Short mmCIF file of C-alpha atoms (C1' of nucleotides) in Angstrom, two decimals:
data_model
loop_
_atom_site.label_atom_id
_atom_site.label_comp_id
_atom_site.label_asym_id
_atom_site.label_seq_id
_atom_site.Cartn_x
_atom_site.Cartn_y
_atom_site.Cartn_z
CA UNK A 7 1.45 14.90 21.19
CA UNK A 8 1.96 16.79 18.00
CA UNK A 9 3.89 19.96 17.36
CA UNK A 10 1.26 22.54 16.65
CA UNK A 11 1.94 25.25 14.19
CA UNK A 12 1.94 28.74 15.64
CA UNK A 13 -1.41 30.21 14.78
CA UNK A 14 -0.41 33.83 14.42
CA UNK A 15 2.87 33.27 12.59
CA UNK A 16 1.76 35.21 9.53
CA UNK A 17 3.53 32.55 7.50
CA UNK A 18 2.18 30.64 4.59
CA UNK A 19 0.98 27.19 5.68
CA UNK A 20 3.56 25.62 3.37
CA UNK A 21 6.37 27.47 5.11
CA UNK A 22 4.88 26.67 8.50
CA UNK A 23 5.00 22.99 7.68
CA UNK A 24 8.63 22.96 6.54
CA UNK A 25 9.63 25.04 9.54
CA UNK A 26 8.02 22.38 11.73
CA UNK A 27 10.14 19.67 10.10
CA UNK A 28 13.53 21.30 10.70
CA UNK A 29 14.83 24.39 12.44
CA UNK A 30 15.04 26.65 9.42
CA UNK A 31 17.53 29.51 9.37
CA UNK A 32 16.90 32.99 7.97
CA UNK A 33 18.38 32.11 4.60
CA UNK A 34 16.13 29.11 4.15
CA UNK A 35 13.06 31.00 5.25
CA UNK A 36 13.88 33.88 2.95
CA UNK A 37 14.35 31.57 0.00
CA UNK A 38 11.07 29.88 0.73
CA UNK A 39 9.21 33.14 0.94
CA UNK A 40 10.67 34.32 -2.33
CA UNK A 41 9.79 31.04 -4.01
CA UNK A 42 6.25 31.12 -2.69
CA UNK A 43 5.81 34.60 -4.14
CA UNK A 44 6.22 33.26 -7.64
CA UNK A 45 3.72 30.43 -7.28
CA UNK A 46 1.44 29.70 -10.17
CA UNK A 47 -2.08 28.34 -10.25
CA UNK A 48 -3.49 25.08 -11.53
CA UNK A 49 -7.12 24.20 -12.01
CA UNK A 50 -8.62 21.03 -10.55
CA UNK A 51 -7.74 17.95 -12.64
CA UNK A 52 -4.66 19.61 -14.12
CA UNK A 53 -1.54 17.49 -13.79
CA UNK A 54 1.69 18.47 -12.06
CA UNK A 55 3.40 15.27 -13.14
CA UNK A 56 2.46 12.52 -15.50
CA UNK A 57 3.31 8.88 -14.91
CA UNK A 58 6.18 7.77 -17.12
CA UNK A 59 7.21 11.22 -18.25
CA UNK A 60 10.27 13.15 -17.14
CA UNK A 61 10.34 14.81 -13.73
CA UNK A 62 11.43 18.42 -13.89
CA UNK A 63 12.32 20.68 -11.00
CA UNK A 64 10.97 19.79 -7.57
CA UNK A 65 7.83 21.70 -6.69
CA UNK A 66 6.30 22.86 -3.46
CA UNK A 67 2.57 22.90 -2.82
CA UNK A 68 1.68 26.36 -1.57
CA UNK A 69 -2.06 25.97 -1.19
CA UNK A 70 -4.80 23.59 -2.22
CA UNK A 71 -4.86 19.81 -2.46
CA UNK A 72 -3.34 17.45 -5.00
CA UNK A 73 -3.11 13.68 -5.15
CA UNK A 74 -1.00 10.95 -6.63
CA UNK A 75 -3.28 8.75 -8.63
CA UNK A 76 -3.21 5.60 -10.70
CA UNK A 77 -5.91 4.69 -13.17
CA UNK A 78 -6.30 1.12 -14.42
CA UNK A 79 -7.08 0.29 -18.01
CA UNK A 80 -10.71 -0.47 -17.15
CA UNK A 81 -11.24 2.82 -15.37
CA UNK A 82 -10.75 1.74 -11.79
CA UNK A 83 -8.99 4.55 -9.98
CA UNK A 84 -6.83 4.56 -6.88
CA UNK A 85 -5.46 7.57 -5.08
CA UNK A 86 -2.04 6.70 -3.72
CA UNK A 87 -1.57 9.68 -1.44
CA UNK A 88 -2.75 13.21 -0.90
CA UNK A 89 -0.47 16.20 -1.28
CA UNK A 90 -1.10 19.13 1.03
CA UNK A 91 0.40 22.59 1.47
CA UNK A 92 4.07 22.26 2.35
CA UNK A 93 4.41 18.92 0.58
CA UNK A 94 7.06 18.48 -2.10
CA UNK A 95 6.49 16.94 -5.49
CA UNK A 96 9.14 15.47 -7.75
CA UNK A 97 12.02 15.57 -5.32
CA UNK A 98 14.53 12.94 -6.40
CA UNK A 99 18.25 12.53 -6.74
CA UNK A 100 18.44 10.63 -10.00
CA UNK A 101 20.01 11.99 -13.17
CA UNK A 102 17.00 11.61 -15.49
CA UNK A 103 14.07 10.62 -13.32
CA UNK A 104 10.69 9.50 -14.63
CA UNK A 105 7.52 10.05 -12.65
CA UNK A 106 6.24 6.82 -11.12
CA UNK A 107 2.78 8.23 -10.67
CA UNK A 108 0.60 10.95 -12.03
CA UNK A 109 0.04 13.89 -9.70
CA UNK A 110 -3.13 15.88 -10.27
CA UNK A 111 -4.75 18.86 -8.61
CA UNK A 112 -7.89 18.08 -6.63
CA UNK A 113 -8.71 21.72 -5.95
CA UNK A 114 -7.47 25.00 -7.36
CA UNK A 115 -3.80 24.58 -6.57
CA UNK A 116 -0.98 26.97 -6.03
CA UNK A 117 2.52 25.54 -6.54
CA UNK A 118 6.00 26.99 -6.87
CA UNK A 119 9.46 25.72 -7.70
CA UNK A 120 10.97 24.44 -4.48
CA UNK A 121 14.04 26.51 -3.61
CA UNK A 122 17.31 24.65 -3.97
CA UNK A 123 18.59 23.25 -0.69
CA UNK A 124 22.34 23.31 -0.16
CA UNK A 125 23.58 19.94 1.08
CA UNK A 126 23.70 20.00 4.85
CA UNK A 127 21.49 23.04 5.16
CA UNK A 128 18.43 23.09 7.41
CA UNK A 129 16.30 23.28 4.30
CA UNK A 130 17.85 20.06 3.03
CA UNK A 131 16.97 18.47 6.35
CA UNK A 132 13.40 19.66 6.02
CA UNK A 133 13.21 18.22 2.53
CA UNK A 134 14.63 14.92 3.75
CA UNK A 135 12.11 14.79 6.59
CA UNK A 136 9.30 15.61 4.18
CA UNK A 137 10.43 12.79 1.94
CA UNK A 138 10.55 10.38 4.85
CA UNK A 139 7.03 11.43 5.84
CA UNK A 140 5.83 10.84 2.29
CA UNK A 141 7.09 7.31 2.55
CA UNK A 142 5.49 6.82 5.94
CA UNK A 143 2.14 7.94 4.54
CA UNK A 144 2.46 5.44 1.70
CA UNK A 145 3.08 2.67 4.22
CA UNK A 146 0.07 3.80 6.22
CA UNK A 147 -2.04 3.68 3.08
CA UNK A 148 -0.89 0.13 2.40
CA UNK A 149 -1.86 -0.99 5.88
CA UNK A 150 -5.20 0.78 5.63
CA UNK A 151 -6.10 -0.88 2.36
CA UNK A 152 -4.69 -4.26 3.24
CA UNK A 153 -5.93 -4.82 6.76
CA UNK A 154 -8.52 -2.26 7.86
CA UNK A 155 -12.23 -2.50 7.17
CA UNK A 156 -14.22 0.34 5.67
CA UNK A 157 -15.01 2.06 8.96
CA UNK A 158 -11.45 1.83 10.18
CA UNK A 159 -10.09 3.11 6.88
CA UNK A 160 -12.20 6.23 7.08
CA UNK A 161 -11.25 7.01 10.66
CA UNK A 162 -7.59 6.30 10.09
CA UNK A 163 -7.35 8.41 6.96
CA UNK A 164 -9.11 11.36 8.53
CA UNK A 165 -6.82 11.18 11.55
CA UNK A 166 -3.80 11.14 9.27
CA UNK A 167 -5.06 14.15 7.36
CA UNK A 168 -5.74 15.95 10.62
CA UNK A 169 -2.22 15.22 11.81
CA UNK A 170 -0.72 16.41 8.54
CA UNK A 171 -2.80 19.55 8.24
CA UNK A 172 -1.99 20.41 11.84
CA UNK A 173 1.69 20.56 10.92
CA UNK A 174 0.88 23.32 8.46
CA UNK A 175 -1.45 25.08 10.86
CA UNK A 176 -4.47 24.16 8.76
CA UNK A 177 -6.40 22.16 11.32
CA UNK A 178 -7.48 22.75 14.86
CA UNK A 179 -9.91 21.29 17.40
CA UNK A 180 -10.43 18.19 15.28
CA UNK A 181 -11.73 20.12 12.31
CA UNK A 182 -10.32 20.94 8.89
CA UNK A 183 -11.27 21.67 5.31
CA UNK A 184 -11.71 18.49 3.31
CA UNK A 185 -12.31 19.76 -0.19
CA UNK A 186 -13.33 16.58 -1.98
CA UNK A 187 -16.37 14.59 -2.94
CA UNK A 188 -17.25 11.25 -1.42
CA UNK A 189 -16.31 9.67 -4.72
CA UNK A 190 -12.77 11.00 -4.40
CA UNK A 191 -12.61 9.82 -0.82
CA UNK A 192 -13.79 6.41 -1.99
CA UNK A 193 -10.99 6.23 -4.53
CA UNK A 194 -8.50 6.93 -1.78
CA UNK A 195 -10.05 4.34 0.53
CA UNK A 196 -10.30 1.56 -2.05
CA UNK A 197 -14.09 1.49 -1.64
CA UNK A 198 -17.12 2.31 -3.76
CA UNK A 199 -18.76 5.70 -3.34
CA UNK A 200 -21.99 4.05 -2.19
CA UNK A 201 -20.35 2.11 0.59
CA UNK A 202 -18.26 5.10 1.60
CA UNK A 203 -21.45 7.10 1.94
CA UNK A 204 -23.02 4.48 4.18
CA UNK A 205 -20.00 4.18 6.40
CA UNK A 206 -19.76 7.96 6.72
CA UNK A 207 -23.34 8.05 7.88
CA UNK A 208 -22.66 5.34 10.39
CA UNK A 209 -19.59 7.17 11.71
CA UNK A 210 -21.69 10.30 12.09
CA UNK A 211 -24.41 8.38 13.93
CA UNK A 212 -21.79 7.01 16.30
CA UNK A 213 -20.43 10.50 16.88
CA UNK A 214 -16.99 9.75 15.50
CA UNK A 215 -16.99 12.38 12.79
CA UNK A 216 -19.00 14.61 10.54
CA UNK A 217 -18.47 15.70 6.96
CA UNK A 218 -20.37 18.57 5.47
CA UNK A 219 -19.85 21.13 2.79
CA UNK A 220 -16.17 20.43 2.38
CA UNK A 221 -15.35 20.36 6.07
CA UNK A 222 -14.47 17.42 8.33
CA UNK A 223 -15.01 17.45 12.07
CA UNK A 224 -13.69 14.71 14.28
CA UNK A 225 -15.68 14.12 17.43
CA UNK A 226 -12.88 13.17 19.79
CA UNK A 227 -9.43 12.96 18.22
CA UNK A 228 -7.79 11.26 21.19
CA UNK A 229 -10.55 8.67 21.54
CA UNK A 230 -10.59 7.89 17.84
CA UNK A 231 -6.81 7.63 17.79
CA UNK A 232 -6.94 5.17 20.65
CA UNK A 233 -9.77 3.18 19.14
CA UNK A 234 -7.80 2.68 15.94
CA UNK A 235 -4.50 2.02 17.67
CA UNK A 236 -2.86 4.83 15.74
CA UNK A 237 0.43 6.37 16.72
CA UNK A 238 1.69 9.71 15.49
CA UNK A 239 4.02 9.49 12.51
CA UNK A 240 7.62 10.18 13.48
CA UNK A 241 10.57 10.10 11.12
CA UNK A 242 13.33 11.86 12.99
CA UNK A 243 14.74 11.62 16.46
CA UNK A 244 15.63 15.31 16.21
CA UNK A 245 11.99 16.22 15.99
CA UNK A 246 9.56 15.58 18.83
CA UNK A 247 6.82 14.94 16.25
CA UNK B 257 11.04 -5.47 -22.47
CA UNK B 258 13.27 -5.83 -19.46
CA UNK B 259 17.02 -5.68 -19.18
CA UNK B 260 18.06 -9.21 -18.38
CA UNK B 261 20.97 -9.83 -16.13
CA UNK B 262 23.91 -11.57 -17.75
CA UNK B 263 23.67 -15.17 -16.73
CA UNK B 264 27.35 -16.05 -16.62
CA UNK B 265 28.58 -12.87 -15.00
CA UNK B 266 29.99 -14.62 -11.97
CA UNK B 267 28.70 -11.68 -9.94
CA UNK B 268 26.65 -11.82 -6.83
CA UNK B 269 22.95 -11.25 -7.63
CA UNK B 270 23.01 -8.13 -5.47
CA UNK B 271 25.83 -6.65 -7.55
CA UNK B 272 24.13 -7.73 -10.75
CA UNK B 273 21.04 -5.80 -9.76
CA UNK B 274 22.85 -2.57 -8.92
CA UNK B 275 24.88 -2.85 -12.11
CA UNK B 276 21.61 -3.08 -14.01
CA UNK B 277 20.38 0.17 -12.44
CA UNK B 278 23.38 2.30 -13.41
CA UNK B 279 26.55 1.88 -15.41
CA UNK B 280 28.88 1.12 -12.52
CA UNK B 281 32.57 1.93 -12.83
CA UNK B 282 35.42 -0.23 -11.56
CA UNK B 283 35.66 1.65 -8.30
CA UNK B 284 31.99 1.15 -7.50
CA UNK B 285 32.09 -2.50 -8.42
CA UNK B 286 35.20 -3.06 -6.35
CA UNK B 287 33.64 -1.38 -3.33
CA UNK B 288 30.53 -3.47 -3.69
CA UNK B 289 32.47 -6.68 -3.90
CA UNK B 290 34.50 -5.83 -0.84
CA UNK B 291 31.34 -4.93 1.08
CA UNK B 292 29.61 -8.12 0.06
CA UNK B 293 32.57 -10.13 1.36
CA UNK B 294 31.91 -8.95 4.88
CA UNK B 295 28.21 -9.79 4.87
CA UNK B 296 26.71 -11.29 7.98
CA UNK B 297 23.85 -13.71 8.41
CA UNK B 298 20.44 -13.30 9.98
CA UNK B 299 17.97 -16.03 10.81
CA UNK B 300 14.36 -15.90 9.63
CA UNK B 301 12.24 -13.53 11.78
CA UNK B 302 15.29 -11.57 12.92
CA UNK B 303 14.91 -7.83 12.44
CA UNK B 304 17.16 -5.56 10.41
CA UNK B 305 15.28 -2.47 11.49
CA UNK B 306 12.61 -1.85 14.05
CA UNK B 307 9.79 0.63 13.58
CA UNK B 308 10.39 3.78 15.59
CA UNK B 309 14.01 3.07 16.45
CA UNK B 310 17.03 4.76 14.98
CA UNK B 311 18.24 3.86 11.50
CA UNK B 312 21.93 3.09 11.38
CA UNK B 313 24.08 2.63 8.33
CA UNK B 314 22.38 1.71 5.08
CA UNK B 315 22.47 -1.99 4.38
CA UNK B 316 22.49 -4.06 1.23
CA UNK B 317 20.68 -7.37 0.92
CA UNK B 318 23.18 -9.89 -0.43
CA UNK B 319 21.03 -12.99 -0.47
CA UNK B 320 17.71 -14.18 0.88
CA UNK B 321 14.42 -12.41 1.30
CA UNK B 322 13.28 -9.82 3.84
CA UNK B 323 10.12 -7.79 4.15
CA UNK B 324 8.86 -4.56 5.57
CA UNK B 325 6.02 -5.38 7.87
CA UNK B 326 3.47 -3.71 10.07
CA UNK B 327 1.58 -5.52 12.81
CA UNK B 328 -1.62 -4.07 14.26
CA UNK B 329 -2.42 -4.17 17.94
CA UNK B 330 -4.90 -7.02 17.42
CA UNK B 331 -2.41 -9.16 15.53
CA UNK B 332 -3.42 -8.39 11.97
CA UNK B 333 -0.28 -8.29 9.89
CA UNK B 334 0.50 -6.54 6.64
CA UNK B 335 3.65 -6.91 4.57
CA UNK B 336 4.40 -3.57 2.98
CA UNK B 337 7.04 -4.70 0.53
CA UNK B 338 9.52 -7.46 -0.08
CA UNK B 339 13.25 -6.88 -0.05
CA UNK B 340 15.32 -8.97 -2.43
CA UNK B 341 19.03 -9.34 -3.17
CA UNK B 342 20.42 -6.01 -4.33
CA UNK B 343 17.80 -4.02 -2.43
CA UNK B 344 18.89 -1.35 0.01
CA UNK B 345 17.57 -0.93 3.52
CA UNK B 346 17.72 2.20 5.62
CA UNK B 347 18.97 4.56 2.95
CA UNK B 348 17.98 8.07 3.94
CA UNK B 349 19.44 11.53 3.99
CA UNK B 350 18.15 12.79 7.31
CA UNK B 351 20.35 13.67 10.27
CA UNK B 352 18.75 11.33 12.85
CA UNK B 353 16.33 9.13 10.99
CA UNK B 354 13.85 6.78 12.64
CA UNK B 355 12.65 3.65 10.91
CA UNK B 356 9.09 4.01 9.64
CA UNK B 357 8.63 0.27 9.42
CA UNK B 358 10.07 -2.88 10.83
CA UNK B 359 12.18 -4.91 8.42
CA UNK B 360 12.46 -8.62 9.15
CA UNK B 361 14.16 -11.56 7.48
CA UNK B 362 11.80 -14.02 5.81
CA UNK B 363 14.54 -16.52 5.02
CA UNK B 364 18.13 -16.95 6.16
CA UNK B 365 19.44 -13.59 5.10
CA UNK B 366 22.84 -12.28 4.19
CA UNK B 367 23.29 -8.51 4.48
CA UNK B 368 26.23 -6.13 4.43
CA UNK B 369 26.84 -2.46 5.05
CA UNK B 370 26.17 -0.69 1.77
CA UNK B 371 29.37 0.97 0.52
CA UNK B 372 29.34 4.75 0.70
CA UNK B 373 28.44 6.37 -2.61
CA UNK B 374 30.23 9.62 -3.44
CA UNK B 375 27.79 12.25 -4.63
CA UNK B 376 27.56 12.13 -8.39
CA UNK B 377 29.16 8.72 -8.65
CA UNK B 378 27.56 5.91 -10.64
CA UNK B 379 26.98 4.10 -7.37
CA UNK B 380 25.01 7.07 -6.08
CA UNK B 381 22.91 6.90 -9.23
CA UNK B 382 22.28 3.22 -8.67
CA UNK B 383 21.22 3.93 -5.09
CA UNK B 384 18.91 6.70 -6.27
CA UNK B 385 17.36 4.42 -8.88
CA UNK B 386 16.94 1.69 -6.28
CA UNK B 387 15.21 4.13 -4.02
CA UNK B 388 12.91 5.26 -6.80
CA UNK B 389 12.06 1.64 -7.53
CA UNK B 390 11.28 1.04 -3.87
CA UNK B 391 8.77 3.82 -4.05
CA UNK B 392 7.30 2.50 -7.28
CA UNK B 393 6.79 -0.90 -5.66
CA UNK B 394 4.99 0.72 -2.74
CA UNK B 395 2.66 2.47 -5.15
CA UNK B 396 2.04 -0.79 -6.96
CA UNK B 397 1.19 -2.42 -3.64
CA UNK B 398 -1.32 0.32 -2.88
CA UNK B 399 -3.05 -0.16 -6.20
CA UNK B 400 -3.06 -3.93 -5.76
CA UNK B 401 -4.68 -3.74 -2.36
CA UNK B 402 -7.03 -0.92 -3.19
CA UNK B 403 -8.38 -1.90 -6.57
CA UNK B 404 -7.49 -5.47 -7.57
CA UNK B 405 -9.43 -8.56 -6.57
CA UNK B 406 -7.76 -11.59 -5.05
CA UNK B 407 -6.90 -13.27 -8.35
CA UNK B 408 -5.50 -10.10 -9.85
CA UNK B 409 -3.47 -9.37 -6.73
CA UNK B 410 -1.76 -12.73 -6.91
CA UNK B 411 -0.92 -12.46 -10.59
CA UNK B 412 0.25 -8.89 -10.28
CA UNK B 413 2.47 -9.54 -7.28
CA UNK B 414 4.08 -12.57 -8.85
CA UNK B 415 4.78 -10.65 -12.03
CA UNK B 416 6.36 -7.88 -10.01
CA UNK B 417 8.55 -10.33 -8.15
CA UNK B 418 9.53 -11.95 -11.43
CA UNK B 419 10.47 -8.59 -12.87
CA UNK B 420 12.50 -7.68 -9.79
CA UNK B 421 14.28 -10.99 -9.48
CA UNK B 422 15.11 -10.89 -13.18
CA UNK B 423 17.09 -7.70 -12.57
CA UNK B 424 19.31 -9.63 -10.18
CA UNK B 425 19.54 -12.63 -12.47
CA UNK B 426 17.47 -14.72 -10.07
CA UNK B 427 14.58 -15.57 -12.38
CA UNK B 428 14.29 -16.99 -15.84
CA UNK B 429 11.66 -18.53 -18.10
CA UNK B 430 8.87 -17.38 -15.81
CA UNK B 431 10.18 -19.30 -12.83
CA UNK B 432 11.85 -18.31 -9.58
CA UNK B 433 12.32 -19.32 -5.98
CA UNK B 434 9.50 -18.06 -3.78
CA UNK B 435 10.63 -19.02 -0.31
CA UNK B 436 7.51 -18.31 1.71
CA UNK B 437 4.37 -19.95 3.00
CA UNK B 438 0.91 -19.18 1.73
CA UNK B 439 0.26 -17.42 5.00
CA UNK B 440 3.10 -14.99 4.32
CA UNK B 441 1.84 -14.46 0.81
CA UNK B 442 -1.62 -13.78 2.24
CA UNK B 443 -0.22 -11.11 4.55
CA UNK B 444 1.35 -9.41 1.56
CA UNK B 445 -1.85 -9.62 -0.47
CA UNK B 446 -4.19 -8.38 2.24
CA UNK B 447 -6.11 -11.68 2.16
CA UNK B 448 -6.65 -14.63 4.49
CA UNK B 449 -4.50 -17.72 4.02
CA UNK B 450 -7.59 -19.78 3.22
CA UNK B 451 -8.72 -17.54 0.41
CA UNK B 452 -5.19 -17.22 -0.90
CA UNK B 453 -5.01 -20.99 -1.09
CA UNK B 454 -8.25 -21.20 -3.05
CA UNK B 455 -7.23 -18.53 -5.50
CA UNK B 456 -3.83 -20.15 -6.03
CA UNK B 457 -5.58 -23.38 -6.90
CA UNK B 458 -7.83 -21.58 -9.31
CA UNK B 459 -4.86 -19.86 -10.95
CA UNK B 460 -3.17 -23.23 -11.33
CA UNK B 461 -6.30 -24.76 -12.85
CA UNK B 462 -6.42 -21.92 -15.34
CA UNK B 463 -2.77 -22.46 -16.20
CA UNK B 464 -1.67 -19.02 -15.06
CA UNK B 465 0.84 -20.18 -12.50
CA UNK B 466 2.03 -22.90 -10.22
CA UNK B 467 3.53 -22.81 -6.72
CA UNK B 468 5.27 -25.79 -5.26
CA UNK B 469 8.03 -26.44 -2.78
CA UNK B 470 9.13 -22.86 -2.61
CA UNK B 471 9.17 -22.28 -6.33
CA UNK B 472 6.83 -20.19 -8.51
CA UNK B 473 6.29 -20.86 -12.20
CA UNK B 474 4.33 -18.48 -14.37
CA UNK B 475 2.61 -20.07 -17.32
CA UNK B 476 2.92 -17.27 -19.84
CA UNK B 477 4.51 -14.10 -18.54
CA UNK B 478 3.57 -11.99 -21.54
CA UNK B 479 -0.04 -13.17 -21.55
CA UNK B 480 -0.44 -12.65 -17.83
CA UNK B 481 1.14 -9.22 -18.08
CA UNK B 482 -1.30 -8.30 -20.81
CA UNK B 483 -4.28 -9.74 -18.96
CA UNK B 484 -3.51 -7.61 -15.91
CA UNK B 485 -2.66 -4.49 -17.88
CA UNK B 486 0.74 -4.33 -16.23
CA UNK B 487 3.59 -2.26 -17.55
CA UNK B 488 7.23 -2.69 -16.59
CA UNK B 489 8.39 -0.40 -13.81
CA UNK B 490 10.63 2.39 -15.10
CA UNK B 491 12.16 5.11 -13.00
CA UNK B 492 14.87 6.58 -15.18
CA UNK B 493 15.03 7.77 -18.77
CA UNK B 494 18.71 6.79 -18.77
CA UNK B 495 17.80 3.16 -18.29
CA UNK B 496 15.81 1.18 -20.84
CA UNK B 497 14.09 -0.66 -18.02
"C1'" DC C 38 -34.52 29.01 -11.85
"C1'" DG C 39 -32.71 25.02 -14.22
"C1'" DG C 40 -29.53 21.49 -14.90
"C1'" DA C 41 -25.71 18.88 -13.52
"C1'" DA C 42 -23.26 16.95 -9.90
"C1'" DA C 43 -23.26 14.91 -5.44
"C1'" DT C 44 -25.47 12.40 -1.94
"C1'" DT C 45 -28.68 9.15 -0.22
"C1'" DT C 46 -31.67 5.01 -0.28
"C1'" DG C 47 -33.05 0.17 -1.41
"C1'" DA C 48 -32.63 -4.66 -2.89
"C1'" DG C 49 -29.96 -8.24 -4.19
"C1'" DA C 50 -25.60 -10.62 -5.63
"C1'" DC C 51 -20.94 -11.85 -4.91
"C1'" DG C 52 -16.31 -12.04 -3.03
"C1'" DA C 53 -13.80 -12.88 0.84
"C1'" DA C 54 -13.73 -13.96 5.84
"C1'" DT C 55 -14.61 -17.18 9.39
"C1'" DC C 56 -14.75 -21.43 11.82
"C1'" DA C 57 -13.69 -26.05 11.96
"C1'" DA C 58 -11.89 -30.15 10.51
"C1'" DT C 59 -8.77 -33.09 7.69
"C1'" DA C 60 -4.76 -34.29 5.11
"C1'" DG C 61 0.03 -33.80 3.84
"C1'" DC C 62 4.68 -32.67 4.76
"C1'" DT C 63 9.14 -32.10 7.40
"C1'" DG C 64 12.17 -32.81 10.60
"C1'" DT C 65 13.36 -35.09 14.98
"C1'" DG C 66 14.36 -38.57 18.19
"C1'" DG C 67 13.75 -43.14 19.77
"C1'" DC D 173 13.29 -46.76 9.95
"C1'" DC D 174 9.28 -45.60 11.99
"C1'" DA D 175 6.39 -42.62 15.03
"C1'" DC D 176 5.31 -38.51 16.41
"C1'" DA D 177 4.81 -33.28 16.72
"C1'" DG D 178 4.12 -29.21 14.51
"C1'" DC D 179 3.72 -26.76 10.78
"C1'" DT D 180 1.52 -26.07 6.10
"C1'" DA D 181 -1.89 -26.88 2.86
"C1'" DT D 182 -6.52 -28.19 1.69
"C1'" DT D 183 -11.57 -28.74 2.02
"C1'" DG D 184 -16.39 -27.68 3.45
"C1'" DA D 185 -20.18 -24.90 5.30
"C1'" DT D 186 -21.64 -20.62 6.59
"C1'" DT D 187 -21.56 -15.66 7.59
"C1'" DC D 188 -20.39 -11.05 6.73
"C1'" DG D 189 -18.75 -7.06 4.33
"C1'" DT D 190 -18.74 -4.79 0.31
"C1'" DC D 191 -20.21 -4.27 -4.50
"C1'" DT D 192 -23.62 -3.61 -8.05
"C1'" DC D 193 -27.42 -1.63 -10.19
"C1'" DA D 194 -31.06 1.46 -10.12
"C1'" DA D 195 -33.68 5.06 -8.54
"C1'" DA D 196 -34.66 9.02 -5.67
"C1'" DT D 197 -33.15 13.30 -3.34
"C1'" DT D 198 -30.50 17.00 -2.27
"C1'" DT D 199 -26.97 20.37 -3.14
"C1'" DC D 200 -24.36 23.29 -5.87
"C1'" DC D 201 -23.62 26.56 -9.41
"C1'" DG D 202 -24.30 29.20 -13.57
#
DNA sequence: CGGAAATTTGAGACGAATCAATAGCTGTGG
DNA sequence: CCACAGCTATTGATTCGTCTCAAATTTCCG
């Protein structure tokens, strides 16, 4: 169903994720581990990238959560996507790129400069796959907001996060850390915090999921997946997903 | 405000758009014009790409409209983005990429194989900028669906289309061809056709815009832009937008 | 322990969906 | 040139989902 990350790899989750996206060679792995060593820390709400300003070197999320966010002039806020360990930020092939969205830390965040990938190298393939996944998650977010109701949005988003965190070895048995408030979740789901709260309670009553103290637990991943008609995200025929 | 396409260029709109994204040299322009010559035609509803199947060579939309679309198991449909002349389809740098969304023609559609861009060439820059714009439009769609109400969604989408078509020289004076039914529009806006119809009437009554016989006319582009707090989409510091 | 933040609850209003019917348009063939 | 079929657009009445506002409660953290 989904390629599970080896539990006892001793690798950083970020490296685990990229290794799951392409068969990395020793050189790539070594470069990644060196890069991860020199990660620096950001506090929650600090920005990695600011909409409209220049994009610098591509960065790799080592640990913690970040999000792409857009804020309207009247204060309405929409999270565009979440960025998890192993995700890349600011990867683009233009000469003088400008950020199309602000990226901000949701939790204490550890990021490093993403090691350069030689064209054709396994690392380049991993980056390309990561980029394709980013796009797929944006499309999923569009469908969620456009055509799913509140209950469905919650289930679908949590399944997506479970799938993504599993790639990095950060989720198992339907449970994972979800370090955000209901208000943040609401801004990702295009709902109000009040309604999000009510729908979360309903989902808990129905046994679909539970959220407490920063942790999400899905009752039955397979059943929920079926109920929502979800299919695992696949972007490459070389990768079994 | 927005780089307008030269009206009397004699170029194909698709070439006009790419030339607006990067300063194309003679070689690039020549390749584009050759490629465009060998375009082939698709009928409405025919698919350029099918979700989950392999992506072949990158294609360039020469004329007509297409859309990325996702259809849920119960028939709900969501358009993810529109593809206009000069837009690229299936551009990715993975070894064996799979399409993450179906792409279907909305109108009679002329497409060609996108000419290969040598790394570092102006054409490669244009492709990169096009790709960055694609992403920006996806983010805009997320914000529309997540945080704008029906009226705002309509105005915002039409302004975006106006901005995009202007790049290709296909819009002027707030007016452009909009070759789709209200039902299609509704599936892009995450609304029902009935409500879309009512909101379109309201927008017409308020003088914001008019839709008739496949043509959209915006009353006052600048005023509408201001009202919605929109800013022109920019992806490169090298390009004035 | 105290204060702020986060979650939960209630009541009511509003936006958008739904269902159903009608009217208008477009192209087609007799 | 008209009649018809099949879309597309429009209208009305009603329901439903989500928002809003306001006030508890609970949890977290210094």
